[in-house]
Amino acid sequence: QIWCSSAPLSVTVTMSLRAAALVVALVGLGGQAAADPIHFEPLGLYCGFVDEVGVLSCDETTPIMWPPGADGALTMVEHHSNFRVRSQAHAGVHGAANNDIIQPQIPFSEGVAFASALVVEDTLWVFGTNDVEMNGGVPRTQVLTFWSNDPKLGTTSWKAATVLDLPQDWTAFNTSPTKGIVNGLPAYVLAVELGSPSVLVGVPFTSTFAVCFKCAISNDLSSGWEVLDPATHVYTKGQYSACPTLRYFNGYFYMTTLFMNVVNPAGPHCNSDSTVWAGCLASHVVRSKDLQTWEESAFNGGLIMGLPDGKNLSGPDHHIIPGSLLDTNGTSTAKGWAQNMTDDVNRSDMDMVDLPDGTTYVVWGTGNQGQPTAPNPSIGFNGAGIVNATQQEWLESYFS
């Protein structure tokens, strides 16, 4: 499995009518809608698949500023499993002059997948779901957290806890934490992507939500979580909706989520050589005041990061960012695949962080979601982009 939860092939090749209706009138790299939501500018690729030494495997990633305060630098919490923390070089960000690994493996994270993260005061909290059977739970039925308040994130500083034991017929994948208001009270909220059971999920995949009220008082996120009623607190049963990223601003929860088979006006199969995917995998933004009733954006269906490049090899999904991990440590084979992959249909697993200069740094996954079309291998890369606005300004611009 690469990036987000891949749909079964029988679902993958069936065109979603709702997604097909999103015929996107986009021009250029950034995906700016005609009615002017704030522009997103993709920069290119910075990381990729596992090579012979494993250094290039970044996979699901949350960018953060670490450590907290004036000395904070752009930092990545990454890896599909066995999470690690790494510096991310980006021009103009204090302290982010290299791609050095800070913590090669977060203790206790072996067998835990789909990293997400949140900095609360002086502590880094990392969340994931169990990829294997552990602590009496079958795979994909537990949400775990790992935390450290050591600025250097040293190995002995980490602690871990299981925060949710889900029903054994559920399958949980990505998570995303944020702080907001629920039922008039401050709370931390966790989006949890589900692939089953069908009675709750409808069309896989779907996000449900957990809440912790006491966490908002103590800033201790290691206990006190409960799942909100999944029959009502859900997005969405009507279509494939994966890879949630959750934020809260000014009375609204904003969630970016991945839609499947989004039409690319430039050509079929997301304007790619893929014979597997009918359209694009592309991230959209929705919002809700109560995690029950959701508002869709009027701007191109909320398509927030534009469309993948497909077989357009001149686009940013095939450009390697100078000075990036892929540029400095990637093999010639890895770079060749990045620059020449013609079945690129994917802009999934989007996450973001505010930079000190008031811009937003955005990351995502490219590729063919593990379902290649020859001669392309099963592959994906990590991309990054910039928004010349804060997260709040960017998200709210899709509903103004």
Short mmCIF file of C-alpha atoms in Angstrom, two decimals:
data_model
loop_
_atom_site.label_atom_id
_atom_site.label_comp_id
_atom_site.label_asym_id
_atom_site.label_seq_id
_atom_site.Cartn_x
_atom_site.Cartn_y
_atom_site.Cartn_z
CA GLN A 1 0.00 0.00 0.00
CA ILE A 2 1.30 3.44 -0.96
CA TRP A 3 -0.06 6.68 0.48
CA CYS A 4 -3.74 6.67 1.29
CA SER A 5 -5.99 3.67 1.65
CA SER A 6 -6.28 2.31 -1.88
CA ALA A 7 -9.74 1.35 -3.06
CA PRO A 8 -10.36 -2.17 -4.38
CA LEU A 9 -9.83 -2.43 -8.12
CA SER A 10 -13.53 -3.03 -8.73
CA VAL A 11 -14.24 0.34 -7.12
CA THR A 12 -11.24 2.07 -8.63
CA VAL A 13 -12.30 1.66 -12.22
CA THR A 14 -15.91 2.68 -11.63
CA MET A 15 -16.46 6.37 -12.31
CA SER A 16 -18.00 8.22 -9.38
CA LEU A 17 -20.89 10.27 -10.77
CA ARG A 18 -20.36 12.98 -8.17
CA ALA A 19 -16.65 13.14 -8.88
CA ALA A 20 -17.28 13.09 -12.62
CA ALA A 21 -19.45 16.16 -12.22
CA LEU A 22 -16.42 18.07 -10.96
CA VAL A 23 -15.17 18.99 -14.43
CA VAL A 24 -12.45 21.30 -13.29
CA ALA A 25 -11.75 24.44 -15.29
CA LEU A 26 -8.19 24.83 -14.08
CA VAL A 27 -5.27 26.35 -15.91
CA GLY A 28 -1.61 26.25 -14.85
CA LEU A 29 0.10 24.64 -11.92
CA GLY A 30 -1.72 25.90 -8.89
CA GLY A 31 -5.36 24.97 -9.43
CA GLN A 32 -6.78 28.45 -8.75
CA ALA A 33 -10.53 28.69 -9.20
CA ALA A 34 -12.06 31.38 -11.38
CA ALA A 35 -13.66 33.06 -8.35
CA ASP A 36 -10.27 33.49 -6.67
CA PRO A 37 -9.72 31.27 -3.67
CA ILE A 38 -6.13 31.81 -2.56
CA HIS A 39 -3.59 30.30 -4.94
CA PHE A 40 -1.55 27.16 -4.18
CA GLU A 41 1.86 26.89 -5.82
CA PRO A 42 3.39 23.39 -6.02
CA LEU A 43 7.18 23.42 -5.85
CA GLY A 44 8.04 19.83 -6.76
CA LEU A 45 9.21 16.55 -5.21
CA TYR A 46 11.39 16.17 -2.14
CA CYS A 47 11.28 12.47 -1.21
CA GLY A 48 10.28 9.08 -2.57
CA PHE A 49 10.05 5.35 -2.21
CA VAL A 50 12.38 3.03 -0.25
CA ASP A 51 15.75 2.65 -1.93
CA GLU A 52 18.52 0.24 -1.00
CA VAL A 53 19.31 2.07 2.25
CA GLY A 54 15.78 3.18 3.08
CA VAL A 55 16.59 6.87 3.46
CA LEU A 56 14.11 8.01 0.82
CA SER A 57 10.97 6.54 2.33
CA CYS A 58 8.89 9.47 3.64
CA ASP A 59 5.30 8.30 2.94
CA GLU A 60 2.50 9.84 5.05
CA THR A 61 3.86 13.07 6.50
CA THR A 62 2.86 15.92 8.80
CA PRO A 63 5.02 19.06 8.61
CA ILE A 64 5.51 20.92 11.90
CA MET A 65 7.67 23.71 13.33
CA TRP A 66 10.00 22.19 15.94
CA PRO A 67 11.07 22.93 18.59
CA PRO A 68 8.36 25.39 19.66
CA GLY A 69 9.33 29.03 19.87
CA ALA A 70 11.85 31.23 18.14
CA ASP A 71 14.26 28.39 17.42
CA GLY A 72 11.65 26.34 15.56
CA ALA A 73 12.54 24.92 12.15
CA LEU A 74 10.56 23.15 9.44
CA THR A 75 10.40 19.51 10.52
CA MET A 76 8.72 16.40 9.11
CA VAL A 77 7.01 13.64 11.07
CA GLU A 78 6.98 10.87 8.49
CA HIS A 79 7.01 7.22 7.42
CA HIS A 80 4.18 4.82 6.78
CA SER A 81 5.28 2.83 9.82
CA ASN A 82 8.16 3.04 12.32
CA PHE A 83 7.73 6.81 12.41
CA ARG A 84 10.70 9.16 12.24
CA VAL A 85 11.33 12.90 12.59
CA ARG A 86 13.51 14.79 10.13
CA SER A 87 14.59 18.34 9.31
CA GLN A 88 13.30 19.69 5.99
CA ALA A 89 15.43 22.13 4.04
CA HIS A 90 13.41 25.07 2.75
CA ALA A 91 14.87 28.40 1.76
CA GLY A 92 13.97 31.27 4.04
CA VAL A 93 12.92 29.18 7.05
CA HIS A 94 15.22 29.71 10.04
CA GLY A 95 17.09 26.57 11.00
CA ALA A 96 15.90 24.43 8.11
CA ALA A 97 19.16 24.33 6.17
CA ASN A 98 19.46 20.55 5.92
CA ASN A 99 17.50 17.30 5.74
CA ASP A 100 19.10 15.63 8.76
CA ILE A 101 17.24 12.92 10.62
CA ILE A 102 16.40 14.08 14.17
CA GLN A 103 14.85 10.85 15.47
CA PRO A 104 15.33 7.79 13.20
CA GLN A 105 12.52 5.80 14.82
CA ILE A 106 10.05 7.05 17.37
CA PRO A 107 10.14 4.49 20.20
CA PHE A 108 7.15 2.12 20.37
CA SER A 109 5.97 3.03 16.82
CA GLU A 110 6.98 -0.25 15.20
CA GLY A 111 3.89 -1.77 13.61
CA VAL A 112 1.97 1.52 13.80
CA ALA A 113 1.06 3.27 10.54
CA PHE A 114 -0.22 6.52 8.97
CA ALA A 115 1.59 9.19 10.97
CA SER A 116 -0.12 12.45 11.91
CA ALA A 117 1.14 15.00 14.42
CA LEU A 118 0.33 18.08 16.48
CA VAL A 119 2.49 20.38 18.62
CA VAL A 120 0.79 21.39 21.88
CA GLU A 121 2.74 23.89 23.98
CA ASP A 122 6.17 22.25 24.41
CA THR A 123 5.16 18.71 23.40
CA LEU A 124 5.08 16.87 20.08
CA TRP A 125 2.16 14.44 19.83
CA VAL A 126 2.20 11.80 17.07
CA PHE A 127 -0.80 9.62 16.23
CA GLY A 128 -1.15 6.41 14.21
CA THR A 129 -3.20 3.23 13.81
CA ASN A 130 -1.99 -0.32 14.45
CA ASP A 131 -0.79 -2.07 11.30
CA VAL A 132 -0.42 -5.36 13.16
CA GLU A 133 -2.10 -7.14 16.05
CA MET A 134 -1.05 -5.56 19.33
CA ASN A 135 -2.30 -5.10 22.87
CA GLY A 136 -5.24 -7.43 22.24
CA GLY A 137 -6.48 -5.57 19.17
CA VAL A 138 -6.59 -6.90 15.63
CA PRO A 139 -4.90 -4.77 12.95
CA ARG A 140 -6.51 -1.40 12.16
CA THR A 141 -8.64 -1.25 15.36
CA GLN A 142 -6.49 0.92 17.63
CA VAL A 143 -5.33 4.52 17.64
CA LEU A 144 -2.06 5.14 19.48
CA THR A 145 -0.18 8.27 20.42
CA PHE A 146 3.51 8.93 21.08
CA TRP A 147 4.83 12.08 22.71
CA SER A 148 7.99 13.89 23.74
CA ASN A 149 8.74 17.33 25.17
CA ASP A 150 12.49 17.05 24.62
CA PRO A 151 13.58 19.71 22.09
CA LYS A 152 16.04 17.14 20.68
CA LEU A 153 13.38 14.36 20.72
CA GLY A 154 15.88 11.94 22.23
CA THR A 155 15.04 8.25 22.31
CA THR A 156 14.55 8.01 26.07
CA SER A 157 12.18 11.00 26.16
CA TRP A 158 9.28 9.30 24.37
CA LYS A 159 6.14 7.85 25.92
CA ALA A 160 3.25 5.98 24.30
CA ALA A 161 -0.40 5.14 24.95
CA THR A 162 -3.37 3.57 23.21
CA VAL A 163 -6.05 6.27 23.06
CA LEU A 164 -8.82 4.40 21.23
CA ASP A 165 -9.81 0.74 21.12
CA LEU A 166 -12.25 0.53 18.24
CA PRO A 167 -14.74 -2.27 17.53
CA GLN A 168 -13.00 -5.31 16.07
CA ASP A 169 -14.93 -5.11 12.79
CA TRP A 170 -13.70 -1.56 12.12
CA THR A 171 -10.66 -0.82 9.96
CA ALA A 172 -8.98 2.49 10.76
CA PHE A 173 -6.30 4.11 8.61
CA ASN A 174 -5.27 7.81 8.61
CA THR A 175 -5.91 10.14 11.53
CA SER A 176 -5.65 13.92 11.94
CA PRO A 177 -5.77 15.87 15.24
CA THR A 178 -6.82 19.47 15.90
CA LYS A 179 -8.27 21.63 18.69
CA GLY A 180 -11.74 23.15 18.33
CA ILE A 181 -15.14 23.66 19.93
CA VAL A 182 -17.57 20.74 20.28
CA ASN A 183 -21.01 21.26 21.83
CA GLY A 184 -19.87 24.66 23.06
CA LEU A 185 -16.82 23.30 24.88
CA PRO A 186 -13.14 23.36 23.94
CA ALA A 187 -11.90 19.94 22.90
CA TYR A 188 -9.28 18.11 20.90
CA VAL A 189 -10.76 16.28 17.94
CA LEU A 190 -9.31 13.43 15.92
CA ALA A 191 -10.50 12.57 12.42
CA VAL A 192 -10.27 8.80 11.89
CA GLU A 193 -10.48 7.34 8.39
CA LEU A 194 -12.49 4.11 8.21
CA GLY A 195 -12.63 1.42 5.52
CA SER A 196 -15.28 -0.70 7.26
CA PRO A 197 -17.89 -1.67 8.43
CA SER A 198 -20.07 -0.89 5.42
CA VAL A 199 -23.06 0.09 7.57
CA LEU A 200 -21.06 3.06 8.87
CA VAL A 201 -18.79 3.73 5.93
CA GLY A 202 -21.09 3.42 2.93
CA VAL A 203 -18.70 3.84 0.01
CA PRO A 204 -15.18 3.30 1.38
CA PHE A 205 -13.43 5.38 2.62
CA THR A 206 -15.10 7.65 5.21
CA SER A 207 -14.00 9.81 8.16
CA THR A 208 -15.51 9.60 11.62
CA PHE A 209 -14.40 11.57 14.68
CA ALA A 210 -13.21 11.16 18.26
CA VAL A 211 -13.21 13.89 20.92
CA CYS A 212 -11.32 14.58 24.14
CA PHE A 213 -12.69 17.35 26.38
CA LYS A 214 -10.30 16.89 29.29
CA CYS A 215 -7.36 17.10 26.88
CA ALA A 216 -8.28 20.73 26.22
CA ILE A 217 -7.94 21.47 29.95
CA SER A 218 -4.75 19.54 30.68
CA ASN A 219 -3.08 19.59 27.24
CA ASP A 220 -2.37 15.91 27.92
CA LEU A 221 -3.62 14.03 24.85
CA SER A 222 -2.78 10.54 26.12
CA SER A 223 -6.22 9.64 27.53
CA GLY A 224 -9.85 10.68 27.70
CA TRP A 225 -10.82 10.10 24.06
CA GLU A 226 -14.24 8.85 22.93
CA VAL A 227 -15.71 8.28 19.49
CA LEU A 228 -18.59 10.56 18.56
CA ASP A 229 -21.68 8.78 17.22
CA PRO A 230 -20.38 7.44 13.88
CA ALA A 231 -23.88 7.27 12.46
CA THR A 232 -24.15 11.06 12.58
CA HIS A 233 -20.62 12.45 12.94
CA VAL A 234 -19.22 11.36 9.61
CA TYR A 235 -17.96 12.54 6.23
CA THR A 236 -19.10 11.02 3.89
CA LYS A 237 -20.96 7.80 3.14
CA GLY A 238 -21.85 8.82 -0.39
CA GLN A 239 -18.45 8.47 -2.07
CA TYR A 240 -14.80 7.63 -1.61
CA SER A 241 -13.42 10.18 0.87
CA ALA A 242 -9.99 9.35 2.27
CA CYS A 243 -6.88 10.91 3.86
CA PRO A 244 -8.50 13.47 6.20
CA THR A 245 -6.62 16.53 7.43
CA LEU A 246 -8.57 18.45 10.08
CA ARG A 247 -8.28 22.07 11.22
CA TYR A 248 -10.51 24.46 13.22
CA PHE A 249 -10.85 28.18 12.58
CA ASN A 250 -13.46 30.73 13.62
CA GLY A 251 -16.28 28.33 14.43
CA TYR A 252 -15.70 25.80 11.64
CA PHE A 253 -13.93 22.50 11.30
CA TYR A 254 -12.21 22.44 7.91
CA MET A 255 -11.27 19.07 6.48
CA THR A 256 -9.28 18.31 3.36
CA THR A 257 -10.13 14.89 2.00
CA LEU A 258 -9.30 12.82 -1.05
CA PHE A 259 -11.87 12.21 -3.77
CA MET A 260 -11.48 9.51 -6.41
CA ASN A 261 -11.95 9.64 -10.19
CA VAL A 262 -12.05 13.42 -10.43
CA VAL A 263 -12.19 14.42 -14.09
CA ASN A 264 -9.18 16.12 -15.64
CA PRO A 265 -10.28 18.24 -18.64
CA ALA A 266 -6.84 17.72 -20.20
CA GLY A 267 -7.52 14.05 -20.90
CA PRO A 268 -8.91 10.70 -19.68
CA HIS A 269 -7.38 8.69 -16.85
CA CYS A 270 -6.28 11.95 -15.20
CA ASN A 271 -4.48 12.84 -18.43
CA SER A 272 -2.10 9.96 -17.77
CA ASP A 273 -1.11 6.63 -19.28
CA SER A 274 -2.83 4.75 -16.46
CA THR A 275 -5.09 1.91 -17.55
CA VAL A 276 -6.25 1.36 -13.94
CA TRP A 277 -7.58 4.70 -12.73
CA ALA A 278 -10.53 6.30 -14.52
CA GLY A 279 -9.69 9.77 -13.20
CA CYS A 280 -7.62 11.67 -10.66
CA LEU A 281 -7.19 11.24 -6.93
CA ALA A 282 -7.41 14.85 -5.76
CA SER A 283 -7.80 16.65 -2.42
CA HIS A 284 -10.88 18.77 -1.67
CA VAL A 285 -11.91 20.93 1.27
CA VAL A 286 -15.22 20.81 3.15
CA ARG A 287 -16.29 22.40 6.44
CA SER A 288 -18.70 21.88 9.32
CA LYS A 289 -19.68 23.61 12.56
CA ASP A 290 -20.64 20.38 14.31
CA LEU A 291 -18.94 17.49 12.43
CA GLN A 292 -22.38 16.37 11.29
CA THR A 293 -23.64 18.79 8.64
CA TRP A 294 -21.03 19.54 6.01
CA GLU A 295 -20.72 22.42 3.58
CA GLU A 296 -19.15 21.89 0.17
CA SER A 297 -17.18 24.68 -1.46
CA ALA A 298 -18.69 26.39 -4.50
CA PHE A 299 -15.23 26.83 -6.02
CA ASN A 300 -14.55 23.86 -8.31
CA GLY A 301 -16.03 21.49 -5.77
CA GLY A 302 -13.40 22.58 -3.23
CA LEU A 303 -10.49 21.23 -5.27
CA ILE A 304 -7.77 22.77 -3.15
CA MET A 305 -4.42 21.63 -4.61
CA GLY A 306 -5.17 21.33 -8.30
CA LEU A 307 -4.86 18.13 -10.30
CA PRO A 308 -1.95 15.70 -10.72
CA ASP A 309 0.30 16.17 -13.71
CA GLY A 310 -0.40 12.79 -15.28
CA LYS A 311 1.85 12.32 -18.29
CA ASN A 312 2.74 16.03 -18.46
CA LEU A 313 6.39 15.56 -17.54
CA SER A 314 7.02 19.32 -17.43
CA GLY A 315 4.77 19.79 -14.38
CA PRO A 316 5.84 20.10 -10.72
CA ASP A 317 4.87 16.50 -9.90
CA HIS A 318 7.90 15.52 -12.02
CA HIS A 319 10.26 18.26 -10.82
CA ILE A 320 12.81 17.52 -8.09
CA ILE A 321 13.26 20.39 -5.61
CA PRO A 322 16.91 21.48 -5.51
CA GLY A 323 18.51 20.72 -2.14
CA SER A 324 15.75 18.31 -1.14
CA LEU A 325 16.31 14.83 0.28
CA LEU A 326 15.49 13.33 -3.11
CA ASP A 327 17.91 15.70 -4.83
CA THR A 328 20.84 15.16 -2.46
CA ASN A 329 20.34 11.49 -1.51
CA GLY A 330 18.24 9.99 -4.28
CA THR A 331 19.65 7.39 -6.64
CA SER A 332 19.70 8.06 -10.36
CA THR A 333 17.01 5.39 -10.73
CA ALA A 334 14.74 7.11 -8.23
CA LYS A 335 15.21 10.47 -9.90
CA GLY A 336 14.53 8.98 -13.31
CA TRP A 337 11.24 7.48 -12.17
CA ALA A 338 10.23 10.74 -10.53
CA GLN A 339 10.86 12.70 -13.71
CA ASN A 340 9.36 10.18 -16.14
CA MET A 341 6.37 8.57 -14.40
CA THR A 342 3.51 8.80 -16.89
CA ASP A 343 0.75 7.19 -14.79
CA ASP A 344 0.77 9.88 -12.08
CA VAL A 345 -2.87 10.26 -10.96
CA ASN A 346 -2.42 11.20 -7.32
CA ARG A 347 -2.32 14.26 -5.04
CA SER A 348 -3.26 12.59 -1.76
CA ASP A 349 -2.32 12.66 1.94
CA MET A 350 -2.18 16.43 2.03
CA ASP A 351 -1.03 18.12 5.24
CA MET A 352 0.27 21.59 6.07
CA VAL A 353 1.85 23.96 8.58
CA ASP A 354 2.05 27.73 9.05
CA LEU A 355 5.54 29.13 8.47
CA PRO A 356 6.88 32.11 10.47
CA ASP A 357 6.62 34.41 7.43
CA GLY A 358 2.83 33.98 7.21
CA THR A 359 2.87 31.44 4.40
CA THR A 360 1.69 27.81 4.49
CA TYR A 361 3.92 24.85 3.65
CA VAL A 362 1.92 22.01 2.07
CA VAL A 363 2.94 18.39 1.49
CA TRP A 364 1.24 15.54 -0.38
CA GLY A 365 1.83 12.20 -2.12
CA THR A 366 2.06 11.65 -5.87
CA GLY A 367 2.13 8.50 -7.97
CA ASN A 368 -0.14 5.68 -9.04
CA GLN A 369 -1.39 4.56 -5.58
CA GLY A 370 0.38 1.23 -5.89
CA GLN A 371 -1.52 0.23 -9.04
CA PRO A 372 0.94 0.84 -11.89
CA THR A 373 0.64 0.75 -15.64
CA ALA A 374 3.73 -0.64 -17.41
CA PRO A 375 6.46 0.38 -17.81
CA ASN A 376 5.94 2.42 -14.62
CA PRO A 377 6.63 0.63 -11.33
CA SER A 378 4.37 0.77 -8.28
CA ILE A 379 5.60 4.07 -6.97
CA GLY A 380 4.89 7.41 -5.36
CA PHE A 381 6.82 10.48 -4.25
CA ASN A 382 6.36 13.27 -1.73
CA GLY A 383 5.63 16.73 -3.07
CA ALA A 384 5.68 20.15 -1.44
CA GLY A 385 4.16 23.52 -2.22
CA ILE A 386 3.59 27.00 -0.82
CA VAL A 387 0.52 29.15 -0.22
CA ASN A 388 1.14 32.87 0.28
CA ALA A 389 -1.32 32.99 3.18
CA THR A 390 -1.91 31.29 6.51
CA GLN A 391 -3.76 27.99 6.72
CA GLN A 392 -6.80 29.83 8.03
CA GLU A 393 -6.80 32.37 5.21
CA TRP A 394 -6.35 29.66 2.59
CA LEU A 395 -9.09 27.37 3.84
CA GLU A 396 -11.57 30.18 4.46
CA SER A 397 -11.02 31.56 0.95
CA TYR A 398 -12.84 28.53 -0.46
CA PHE A 399 -16.02 29.58 1.35
CA SER A 400 -15.91 33.39 1.03
#
